[in-house]
Amino acid sequence: MKKILSTLAIAGVATLALASCNGDKPTPTDKPAEEAYSGKLTVWCSTSDGVSTLFKEKGEAWLKANGYENVTLDVTPVSEGDAVGKVLEDLDAAPDIYSFAQDQLSRAVQGNAIAKVANTYLEDVTARNSTGGLISGKMGDTLYAYPLTNDNGYIMMYDKSVMEGVDMTDMSAVIAKCNATNTKFSFNLGNVWYSAAFFFSLDEEGNRLCTSAWQTDSNGKFTNMIDNFNSDNGLIALKGMDELVSADCFMDSAEAADFAAATPSSVVVVGSWGATAARDALGENFAATVLPKFTVDGKKYQIGSFSGSKLIGVKPQTDVKKAKAAHALANYLSGEEMQKEFFAQFGWGGTNKNLQATDAYKNDVVLSSLVKQADYAIPQGQVLGAWWTIGNAIKTNLVALTDKSDAGLKTVLQKYYDDLTAAFNLQGDALWAGANQGWNNADADSILTEVDGLYTITVTFTEEMDYKGGRIVKPASWDTLGGWADVDADSKVYLDETKDPANLDDKGNSVNGDGNLVFKEAGTYVITFDLVGKKITITKQ
């Protein structure tokens, strides 16, 4: 259940910021001058193998060496893409420090789930990190997060033994070779984070075809949408995308493991996180380069991409000493020493300027390709939550299209635009998103009706539905407002007890990590939600 922070928490962080302004500016490694925090700090980090071990070993050593001998460190791997959503579900139970993807920053700020970078470290953090890394951690002019990586983009990895003699800058030539060798071209175009690359392409003069930009205020609220996918240039991009989607070799995937599949891929578009698996599968035949160009009406277009960062955030604290310890540790975990360790052990492309100046960093074929691709990329800013669901449908609607004329293709773009505009203008306090309505978090018909402070919606699940569940979210977002934990005891008679989030699977994970209301039988249910009291009651019609 999402908790609301008290003003005391905000005051605690403000006290930390003011205290750090007095006297000489301390260095980032200064030991606490007086009695330090004693207790536990919790951290969420990347789920990549070995990262949590490094976080814990290095973090514990740093704490011990810097006057925090009485602090215990609890480190848990949680996907950076899911971290903010899970934090917002219950701020009281959320970790003190967490790694997350930059596109989630707006949600964290709006949910009062992240403190500003402490003034103690602000000057040093600003000086030591790249411009791109700093931009990713800001809302307006305020730096909220400690930059960690700036390699959250994607490039083309390939098997050079298969692609020998092929012009890797020409998408048509690459497709032809894949078809001829019965190998796959993996590009996860069912995910708009990847498919947007075609819309972000550059023409022969270096002009970008399209953009999708979202403006927010300093509090993270979306104030403007600038999106021109539904245009003549967007049609060019969709034609380029269709050439690949329609090819026999196309595979909708971003898994480097595809190189070792029964019918292997000889090309995979993936980020630096796939480099180890790709190298393991291909050995000396591993190669990487920027994304290719596609051709429409005799003109070539360089495929663009998103570029982004991973960040470290600190949850606001009521305990000033704990806040000081948390910011000190977050500063270390995102600093030069740790970024060099992450690069050496996992190949992460950090934001630290000294790291980026090393020969090892410059000579890494994956990171150097990412640097080159960055010339064609759009830095990923804050994005309306519904954009992901709506954008993902571009590829789905393209594949389903039978009329591939210009007029037919434009219907795909028009639907995208109409759905996006509706999501941006969506009015309401709470929305039901579930299997019965296609998990659409921007469906105006799924807005709960408010009467005297109570919100109500009627949902129907049929016998044919394999999954009979959903939850209450913030409109156009995946921030959970109400789920399983909020259902009153009498109403739980309608729910499938085997889907209680407290139950674990054979890997130790919750069987219902999102806390959905999962009904045990088909029927029509009236769901009433007390938004303030966080209570859900259910009746069956």
Coordinates of C-alpha atoms in Angstrom, one line a residue:
M1 CA 0.0 0.0 0.0
K2 CA 1.3 3.4 -1.0
K3 CA 2.1 5.5 2.1
I4 CA 2.2 9.3 2.3
L5 CA 5.3 10.7 3.8
S6 CA 4.9 13.2 6.6
T7 CA 6.1 16.7 6.4
L8 CA 8.6 15.6 9.1
A9 CA 10.4 13.5 6.4
I10 CA 10.8 16.5 4.2
A11 CA 11.9 18.6 7.0
G12 CA 14.6 16.0 7.9
V13 CA 16.1 16.2 4.5
A14 CA 16.0 20.0 4.5
T15 CA 17.8 19.9 7.8
L16 CA 20.5 17.8 6.2
A17 CA 20.8 20.1 3.3
L18 CA 21.1 23.2 5.5
A19 CA 23.6 21.6 7.9
S20 CA 25.9 20.8 5.0
C21 CA 26.1 24.5 4.0
N22 CA 27.7 25.6 7.2
G23 CA 31.5 26.1 7.5
D24 CA 34.0 24.6 5.1
K25 CA 32.7 22.2 2.4
P26 CA 33.5 18.7 3.5
T27 CA 35.0 16.2 1.1
P28 CA 32.9 13.2 0.0
T29 CA 35.0 10.9 2.2
D30 CA 34.9 12.9 5.4
K31 CA 34.1 10.8 8.4
P32 CA 31.2 11.9 10.6
A33 CA 32.5 14.5 13.1
E34 CA 30.1 13.4 15.9
E35 CA 28.1 10.5 16.8
A36 CA 27.1 8.7 13.6
Y37 CA 23.9 6.8 12.6
S38 CA 23.7 3.3 14.2
G39 CA 21.3 0.8 12.6
K40 CA 20.5 -0.7 9.2
L41 CA 20.6 0.7 5.7
T42 CA 18.7 -1.1 3.0
V43 CA 19.8 -1.0 -0.7
W44 CA 18.2 -2.2 -3.9
C45 CA 20.6 -2.7 -6.8
S46 CA 20.7 -4.3 -10.3
T47 CA 19.6 -7.9 -10.8
S48 CA 22.7 -8.6 -13.0
D49 CA 24.8 -11.4 -11.6
G50 CA 27.4 -10.3 -9.1
V51 CA 26.2 -6.8 -8.7
S52 CA 24.5 -7.3 -5.3
T53 CA 27.6 -9.0 -4.0
L54 CA 29.9 -6.1 -5.1
F55 CA 27.4 -3.6 -3.6
K56 CA 27.4 -5.4 -0.3
E57 CA 31.2 -6.1 0.0
K58 CA 32.3 -2.6 -1.1
G59 CA 29.5 -0.9 0.8
E60 CA 30.3 -2.6 4.1
A61 CA 34.0 -1.9 3.7
W62 CA 33.3 1.8 3.0
L63 CA 31.0 2.1 6.0
K64 CA 33.5 0.5 8.4
A65 CA 36.3 2.7 7.1
N66 CA 34.3 6.0 7.3
G67 CA 33.0 6.0 10.8
Y68 CA 29.8 3.9 10.3
E69 CA 31.0 0.7 12.1
N70 CA 27.6 0.2 13.7
V71 CA 25.6 0.2 10.4
T72 CA 24.5 -3.1 8.9
L73 CA 23.9 -3.2 5.2
D74 CA 21.1 -5.1 3.6
V75 CA 21.4 -5.4 -0.3
T76 CA 18.6 -6.9 -2.5
P77 CA 18.6 -7.2 -6.3
V78 CA 15.5 -5.6 -7.8
S79 CA 15.1 -4.7 -11.5
E80 CA 15.9 -1.0 -12.1
G81 CA 12.8 -0.7 -14.3
D82 CA 10.5 -1.9 -11.5
A83 CA 12.2 -0.3 -8.6
V84 CA 10.4 3.0 -8.4
G85 CA 7.0 1.3 -8.8
K86 CA 7.7 -1.0 -6.0
V87 CA 9.0 1.8 -3.8
L88 CA 5.8 3.8 -4.4
E89 CA 3.7 0.8 -3.3
D90 CA 4.9 1.2 0.3
L91 CA 7.3 4.0 1.1
D92 CA 7.6 2.9 4.7
A93 CA 8.9 -0.5 3.6
A94 CA 10.9 0.8 0.7
P95 CA 14.8 0.7 0.8
D96 CA 16.8 3.7 1.9
I97 CA 18.8 3.6 -1.3
Y98 CA 17.8 2.2 -4.7
S99 CA 19.1 2.0 -8.3
F100 CA 16.6 2.8 -11.0
A101 CA 16.2 3.7 -14.7
Q102 CA 16.1 7.4 -15.5
D103 CA 12.6 7.3 -17.1
Q104 CA 11.2 6.6 -13.6
L105 CA 12.5 9.8 -12.0
S106 CA 9.3 11.7 -12.5
R107 CA 7.3 9.1 -10.7
A108 CA 9.8 9.1 -7.8
V109 CA 9.6 12.9 -7.5
Q110 CA 5.8 13.0 -7.7
G111 CA 5.5 10.3 -5.1
N112 CA 7.9 12.0 -2.7
A113 CA 10.0 8.9 -2.9
I114 CA 13.4 10.5 -3.6
A115 CA 15.4 13.2 -1.8
K116 CA 17.5 15.8 -3.6
V117 CA 21.2 15.1 -3.8
A118 CA 22.6 16.4 -0.5
N119 CA 24.3 19.7 -0.7
T120 CA 27.4 18.1 0.9
Y121 CA 28.0 16.2 -2.3
L122 CA 26.3 18.3 -5.0
E123 CA 29.4 20.2 -6.2
D124 CA 31.5 17.1 -6.4
V125 CA 28.8 15.0 -8.1
T126 CA 28.3 17.8 -10.7
A127 CA 32.1 18.1 -11.4
R128 CA 32.9 14.4 -11.7
N129 CA 30.0 13.3 -14.0
S130 CA 29.3 13.7 -17.7
T131 CA 26.6 16.2 -18.8
G132 CA 24.4 13.4 -20.0
G133 CA 24.5 11.6 -16.7
L134 CA 23.6 14.8 -14.8
I135 CA 20.7 15.7 -17.1
S136 CA 19.2 12.3 -16.5
G137 CA 19.1 12.8 -12.8
K138 CA 17.4 16.2 -12.9
M139 CA 13.9 17.5 -12.8
G140 CA 14.0 21.1 -14.0
D141 CA 17.2 22.4 -12.5
T142 CA 17.2 20.2 -9.5
L143 CA 19.5 17.2 -9.2
Y144 CA 17.6 14.4 -7.4
A145 CA 19.7 11.4 -8.2
Y146 CA 23.3 10.3 -8.2
P147 CA 24.3 9.3 -11.8
L148 CA 25.7 5.8 -12.2
T149 CA 25.7 4.7 -15.9
N150 CA 25.1 6.4 -19.2
D151 CA 25.1 3.3 -21.3
N152 CA 21.4 2.5 -21.3
G153 CA 21.2 2.5 -25.1
Y154 CA 21.5 -0.2 -27.7
I155 CA 23.7 -1.1 -30.6
M156 CA 23.9 -3.9 -33.2
M157 CA 25.9 -6.9 -32.1
Y158 CA 26.5 -9.6 -34.8
D159 CA 28.3 -12.7 -35.8
K160 CA 31.0 -11.6 -38.2
S161 CA 31.5 -15.1 -39.6
V162 CA 28.0 -15.0 -41.0
M163 CA 28.1 -11.3 -41.9
E164 CA 31.5 -11.4 -43.7
G165 CA 31.5 -9.1 -46.6
V166 CA 28.1 -7.5 -45.7
D167 CA 27.8 -3.8 -45.6
M168 CA 26.6 -3.5 -41.9
T169 CA 25.5 0.1 -42.5
D170 CA 22.8 -1.2 -44.9
M171 CA 19.7 -2.8 -43.2
S172 CA 18.5 -4.3 -46.4
A173 CA 21.8 -6.0 -47.0
V174 CA 21.8 -7.4 -43.4
I175 CA 18.3 -8.7 -43.8
A176 CA 19.1 -10.4 -47.1
K177 CA 22.1 -12.1 -45.5
C178 CA 20.1 -13.3 -42.6
N179 CA 17.4 -14.7 -44.9
A180 CA 20.0 -16.4 -47.1
T181 CA 21.7 -18.1 -44.1
N182 CA 18.5 -19.0 -42.2
T183 CA 19.6 -16.9 -39.3
K184 CA 17.5 -14.3 -37.4
F185 CA 17.7 -10.6 -37.0
S186 CA 16.6 -9.9 -33.4
F187 CA 15.2 -6.4 -32.8
N188 CA 12.6 -6.0 -30.0
L189 CA 10.2 -3.8 -32.0
G190 CA 7.3 -4.8 -29.9
N191 CA 8.8 -2.6 -27.2
V192 CA 8.6 1.1 -28.1
W193 CA 11.9 1.8 -26.4
Y194 CA 13.4 0.0 -29.4
S195 CA 10.9 0.7 -32.1
A196 CA 11.1 4.4 -31.5
A197 CA 14.6 4.1 -33.0
F198 CA 13.1 4.2 -36.5
F199 CA 11.1 7.4 -35.7
F200 CA 14.3 9.0 -34.3
S201 CA 16.2 8.3 -37.5
L202 CA 18.2 11.0 -39.3
D203 CA 18.0 11.8 -43.0
E204 CA 21.0 12.3 -45.2
E205 CA 21.3 15.9 -44.1
G206 CA 21.3 15.0 -40.4
N207 CA 17.7 16.1 -39.7
R208 CA 15.8 13.9 -37.3
L209 CA 12.5 12.5 -38.7
C210 CA 10.5 12.7 -35.5
T211 CA 10.5 13.3 -31.8
S212 CA 8.5 12.5 -28.8
A213 CA 9.3 14.9 -26.0
W214 CA 7.5 15.4 -22.7
Q215 CA 7.8 18.5 -20.6
T216 CA 7.5 18.5 -16.8
D217 CA 7.6 21.0 -14.1
S218 CA 10.1 20.8 -11.2
N219 CA 7.6 18.6 -9.3
G220 CA 7.5 16.0 -12.1
K221 CA 4.0 16.9 -13.4
F222 CA 3.7 16.5 -17.2
T223 CA 2.8 19.9 -18.7
N224 CA 3.2 19.4 -22.4
M225 CA 3.4 16.7 -25.1
I226 CA 5.5 17.3 -28.3
D227 CA 5.1 14.2 -30.5
N228 CA 5.1 14.1 -34.3
F229 CA 5.1 10.3 -35.0
N230 CA 1.8 10.9 -36.8
S231 CA 3.3 12.8 -39.8
D232 CA 4.8 12.3 -43.2
N233 CA 8.2 11.7 -41.6
G234 CA 6.5 9.2 -39.3
L235 CA 5.3 7.4 -42.3
I236 CA 8.8 7.1 -43.6
A237 CA 9.9 5.7 -40.3
L238 CA 7.1 3.2 -40.3
K239 CA 7.9 2.0 -43.8
G240 CA 11.5 1.4 -42.7
M241 CA 10.2 -0.5 -39.7
D242 CA 7.9 -2.6 -41.8
E243 CA 10.7 -3.7 -44.0
L244 CA 12.3 -5.5 -41.1
V245 CA 9.0 -6.7 -39.4
S246 CA 7.9 -8.3 -42.7
A247 CA 11.2 -10.1 -43.3
D248 CA 11.3 -13.9 -42.7
C249 CA 14.4 -13.4 -40.5
F250 CA 12.8 -11.0 -38.1
M251 CA 12.6 -11.9 -34.4
D252 CA 11.0 -9.6 -31.9
S253 CA 13.6 -10.0 -29.2
A254 CA 16.5 -8.2 -27.5
E255 CA 18.2 -11.3 -26.0
A256 CA 21.9 -11.9 -26.7
A257 CA 21.1 -15.6 -25.9
D258 CA 19.5 -15.6 -29.4
F259 CA 23.0 -16.1 -30.8
A260 CA 23.0 -19.6 -29.3
A261 CA 19.4 -20.5 -30.1
A262 CA 18.5 -23.6 -32.2
T263 CA 17.8 -21.3 -35.1
P264 CA 20.4 -18.7 -34.1
S265 CA 20.4 -15.0 -34.7
S266 CA 23.3 -13.5 -36.5
V267 CA 22.3 -10.0 -35.5
V268 CA 20.9 -8.8 -32.2
V269 CA 20.1 -5.2 -31.2
V270 CA 20.8 -5.0 -27.5
G271 CA 22.6 -2.9 -24.9
S272 CA 25.8 -3.4 -23.1
W273 CA 24.2 -5.8 -20.7
G274 CA 24.0 -8.4 -23.5
A275 CA 27.7 -8.2 -24.3
T276 CA 28.9 -11.0 -22.0
A277 CA 26.3 -13.5 -23.3
A278 CA 27.0 -12.4 -26.9
R279 CA 30.8 -12.9 -26.5
D280 CA 30.3 -16.2 -24.8
A281 CA 28.1 -17.4 -27.7
L282 CA 30.2 -16.0 -30.6
G283 CA 33.8 -16.1 -29.2
E284 CA 36.2 -14.6 -31.8
N285 CA 33.3 -14.0 -34.2
F286 CA 31.7 -11.4 -31.9
A287 CA 31.4 -7.9 -33.4
A288 CA 29.4 -4.7 -32.6
T289 CA 28.6 -1.5 -34.4
V290 CA 26.0 1.2 -34.6
L291 CA 22.5 0.6 -36.0
P292 CA 22.2 0.5 -39.8
K293 CA 20.5 2.7 -42.3
F294 CA 17.2 1.9 -44.0
T295 CA 16.1 3.1 -47.5
V296 CA 12.7 4.5 -48.4
D297 CA 12.0 6.0 -51.9
G298 CA 15.7 5.9 -52.7
K299 CA 16.8 7.9 -49.6
K300 CA 18.8 6.5 -46.7
Y301 CA 18.0 7.1 -43.1
Q302 CA 20.3 6.4 -40.2
I303 CA 18.4 4.6 -37.5
G304 CA 18.4 6.5 -34.2
S305 CA 17.9 5.2 -30.7
F306 CA 17.2 6.1 -27.1
S307 CA 20.1 6.8 -24.8
G308 CA 19.7 6.8 -21.1
S309 CA 21.2 6.3 -17.6
K310 CA 20.8 4.3 -14.5
L311 CA 20.7 6.3 -11.3
I312 CA 20.9 5.9 -7.5
G313 CA 18.2 7.5 -5.4
V314 CA 17.9 8.1 -1.7
K315 CA 14.5 7.9 0.1
P316 CA 13.6 10.9 2.3
Q317 CA 14.2 10.1 5.9
T318 CA 12.8 11.4 9.2
D319 CA 16.1 10.6 11.0
V320 CA 18.7 13.2 10.0
K321 CA 21.6 11.0 11.0
K322 CA 20.2 8.2 8.9
A323 CA 19.7 10.6 6.0
K324 CA 23.3 11.7 6.3
A325 CA 24.6 8.1 6.2
A326 CA 22.3 7.1 3.3
H327 CA 23.5 10.1 1.2
A328 CA 27.1 9.4 2.1
L329 CA 26.8 5.7 1.0
A330 CA 24.9 6.6 -2.2
N331 CA 27.6 9.1 -3.1
Y332 CA 30.3 6.4 -2.7
L333 CA 28.3 3.7 -4.5
S334 CA 28.0 6.1 -7.5
G335 CA 31.5 7.5 -7.3
E336 CA 34.6 6.9 -9.3
E337 CA 35.9 3.9 -7.4
M338 CA 32.7 2.0 -7.8
Q339 CA 32.1 3.0 -11.4
K340 CA 35.5 1.7 -12.3
E341 CA 34.7 -1.6 -10.5
F342 CA 31.4 -1.8 -12.4
F343 CA 33.2 -1.2 -15.7
A344 CA 35.9 -3.8 -15.0
Q345 CA 33.6 -6.5 -13.8
F346 CA 30.4 -6.0 -15.7
G347 CA 31.3 -3.7 -18.6
W348 CA 29.0 -0.9 -17.5
G349 CA 29.5 2.5 -19.2
G350 CA 29.7 4.8 -16.2
T351 CA 29.2 8.6 -16.1
N352 CA 32.4 9.4 -14.3
K353 CA 34.7 11.6 -16.4
N354 CA 37.9 10.0 -15.2
L355 CA 36.6 6.5 -16.1
Q356 CA 35.6 7.7 -19.6
A357 CA 39.1 9.1 -20.1
T358 CA 40.8 5.7 -19.6
D359 CA 42.2 3.7 -22.6
A360 CA 40.3 0.6 -21.5
Y361 CA 37.0 2.5 -21.7
K362 CA 37.8 4.1 -25.1
N363 CA 39.0 0.8 -26.6
D364 CA 35.9 -1.3 -25.5
V365 CA 34.1 -2.1 -28.8
V366 CA 30.7 -2.2 -27.1
L367 CA 31.1 1.1 -25.3
S368 CA 32.8 2.8 -28.2
S369 CA 29.8 1.7 -30.4
L370 CA 27.4 3.2 -27.8
V371 CA 29.4 6.4 -27.9
K372 CA 29.1 6.5 -31.7
Q373 CA 25.4 5.6 -31.6
A374 CA 24.9 8.4 -29.1
D375 CA 25.5 10.8 -32.0
Y376 CA 22.2 9.5 -33.5
A377 CA 20.4 9.0 -30.2
I378 CA 17.8 11.0 -28.2
P379 CA 18.5 11.2 -24.5
Q380 CA 15.6 9.5 -22.7
G381 CA 13.8 12.1 -20.6
Q382 CA 10.7 11.7 -18.4
V383 CA 7.9 9.9 -20.3
L384 CA 4.2 9.7 -19.6
G385 CA 3.6 6.2 -18.2
A386 CA 0.9 5.4 -20.8
W387 CA 3.3 6.1 -23.7
W388 CA 4.9 2.7 -23.2
T389 CA 1.7 0.8 -23.6
I390 CA 0.5 2.9 -26.5
G391 CA 3.8 2.9 -28.3
N392 CA 4.2 -0.9 -27.9
A393 CA 1.0 -1.2 -30.0
I394 CA 2.7 0.3 -33.0
K395 CA 4.4 -2.9 -34.0
T396 CA 1.3 -5.0 -33.1
N397 CA -1.0 -2.9 -35.2
L398 CA 1.6 -2.8 -38.1
V399 CA 1.8 -6.6 -38.2
A400 CA -2.0 -6.9 -38.1
L401 CA -2.4 -4.5 -41.0
T402 CA -3.5 -6.0 -44.3
D403 CA -3.4 -2.7 -46.3
K404 CA 0.2 -1.6 -46.5
S405 CA -0.5 1.4 -48.7
D406 CA 0.4 4.9 -47.4
A407 CA -3.2 5.3 -46.3
G408 CA -3.2 2.0 -44.5
L409 CA 0.0 2.7 -42.7
K410 CA -1.2 6.1 -41.7
T411 CA -4.1 4.4 -39.8
V412 CA -1.5 2.9 -37.4
L413 CA 0.0 6.3 -36.8
Q414 CA -3.4 8.0 -36.3
K415 CA -4.4 5.4 -33.7
Y416 CA -1.1 6.0 -31.9
Y417 CA -1.7 9.7 -31.9
D418 CA -5.4 9.5 -30.8
D419 CA -4.6 7.1 -28.0
L420 CA -1.7 9.2 -26.8
T421 CA -3.7 12.4 -26.9
A422 CA -6.5 10.8 -24.9
A423 CA -4.0 9.5 -22.3
F424 CA -2.4 13.0 -21.9
N425 CA -5.8 14.6 -21.4
L426 CA -7.1 11.8 -19.3
Q427 CA -9.1 13.1 -16.3
G428 CA -9.7 11.2 -13.1
D429 CA -8.1 10.2 -9.8
A430 CA -8.1 6.4 -10.2
L431 CA -8.3 3.8 -13.0
W432 CA -8.8 0.1 -13.1
A433 CA -6.2 -1.7 -15.2
G434 CA -6.7 -5.5 -15.7
A435 CA -6.9 -8.5 -17.9
N436 CA -10.6 -7.7 -18.7
Q437 CA -9.7 -4.5 -20.5
G438 CA -6.3 -5.3 -21.9
W439 CA -4.2 -3.8 -19.2
N440 CA -4.8 -0.4 -20.6
N441 CA -3.7 2.3 -18.1
A442 CA -5.1 5.0 -20.3
D443 CA -8.6 3.7 -20.9
A444 CA -11.1 6.5 -20.2
D445 CA -13.9 3.9 -19.7
S446 CA -11.9 2.4 -16.9
I447 CA -11.8 5.5 -14.7
L448 CA -13.4 4.9 -11.3
T449 CA -16.5 7.0 -10.6
E450 CA -16.2 9.2 -7.5
V451 CA -19.2 9.8 -5.2
D452 CA -18.7 11.4 -1.8
G453 CA -15.1 10.4 -1.7
L454 CA -15.6 6.8 -2.7
Y455 CA -14.5 5.5 -6.1
T456 CA -16.4 2.7 -7.8
I457 CA -16.1 0.6 -10.9
T458 CA -17.8 -2.6 -12.2
V459 CA -15.6 -5.2 -13.8
T460 CA -16.6 -8.5 -15.5
F461 CA -14.4 -11.6 -16.0
T462 CA -15.6 -14.5 -18.2
E463 CA -14.8 -18.2 -18.0
E464 CA -12.7 -17.8 -21.1
M465 CA -10.2 -15.5 -19.4
D466 CA -7.2 -17.4 -18.2
Y467 CA -6.3 -14.6 -15.8
K468 CA -9.0 -12.8 -13.9
G469 CA -7.3 -9.9 -12.2
G470 CA -6.2 -6.3 -12.2
R471 CA -5.5 -3.4 -9.8
I472 CA -6.3 0.3 -9.3
V473 CA -3.6 2.6 -10.7
K474 CA -3.0 6.3 -11.2
P475 CA -4.4 7.2 -14.7
A476 CA -1.9 7.0 -17.5
S477 CA 0.6 5.5 -15.1
W478 CA 1.4 2.1 -13.5
D479 CA 1.7 3.6 -10.0
T480 CA -0.5 1.3 -7.9
L481 CA -3.2 3.1 -5.8
G482 CA -5.1 0.0 -4.6
G483 CA -4.4 -3.7 -4.7
W484 CA -4.6 -7.0 -2.8
A485 CA -3.2 -5.6 0.4
D486 CA -6.0 -3.0 0.5
V487 CA -9.0 -5.4 0.2
D488 CA -11.0 -5.7 3.4
A489 CA -11.2 -9.1 5.1
D490 CA -14.9 -9.9 4.1
S491 CA -14.2 -9.1 0.5
K492 CA -11.3 -11.5 0.2
V493 CA -13.8 -14.3 -0.1
Y494 CA -14.0 -13.5 -3.8
L495 CA -10.2 -13.6 -4.4
D496 CA -8.0 -16.6 -5.3
E497 CA -6.1 -17.3 -2.1
T498 CA -3.3 -19.0 -4.1
K499 CA -2.5 -15.6 -5.6
D500 CA -1.9 -14.0 -2.2
P501 CA 1.3 -11.9 -2.7
A502 CA 2.7 -13.4 0.5
N503 CA 2.9 -16.8 -1.3
L504 CA 6.3 -17.5 -3.0
D505 CA 7.1 -19.5 -6.1
D506 CA 9.9 -22.1 -6.3
K507 CA 12.5 -19.3 -6.8
G508 CA 11.4 -17.4 -3.7
N509 CA 9.6 -14.6 -5.6
S510 CA 6.0 -13.5 -4.9
V511 CA 3.4 -15.2 -7.0
N512 CA 1.7 -11.9 -7.3
G513 CA 4.4 -9.3 -7.2
D514 CA 2.2 -6.5 -8.5
G515 CA -0.4 -7.1 -5.8
N516 CA -3.3 -7.6 -8.3
L517 CA -6.8 -8.5 -7.2
V518 CA -7.1 -12.0 -8.7
F519 CA -10.6 -13.4 -8.7
K520 CA -11.2 -17.1 -8.1
E521 CA -14.2 -17.3 -10.5
A522 CA -15.8 -15.6 -13.4
G523 CA -18.5 -13.0 -12.7
T524 CA -19.3 -9.3 -12.5
Y525 CA -17.9 -7.5 -9.5
V526 CA -18.4 -4.0 -8.1
I527 CA -15.2 -2.6 -6.6
T528 CA -15.4 0.3 -4.2
F529 CA -12.2 2.1 -3.3
D530 CA -11.6 4.6 -0.4
L531 CA -8.6 6.5 -1.9
V532 CA -7.8 8.3 1.4
G533 CA -8.3 5.3 3.7
K534 CA -6.8 2.9 1.3
K535 CA -9.6 0.3 1.6
I536 CA -11.2 -1.8 -1.1
T537 CA -14.6 -3.5 -0.7
I538 CA -16.0 -5.9 -3.3
T539 CA -19.5 -7.2 -4.0
K540 CA -20.6 -9.7 -6.6
Q541 CA -23.6 -9.0 -8.8

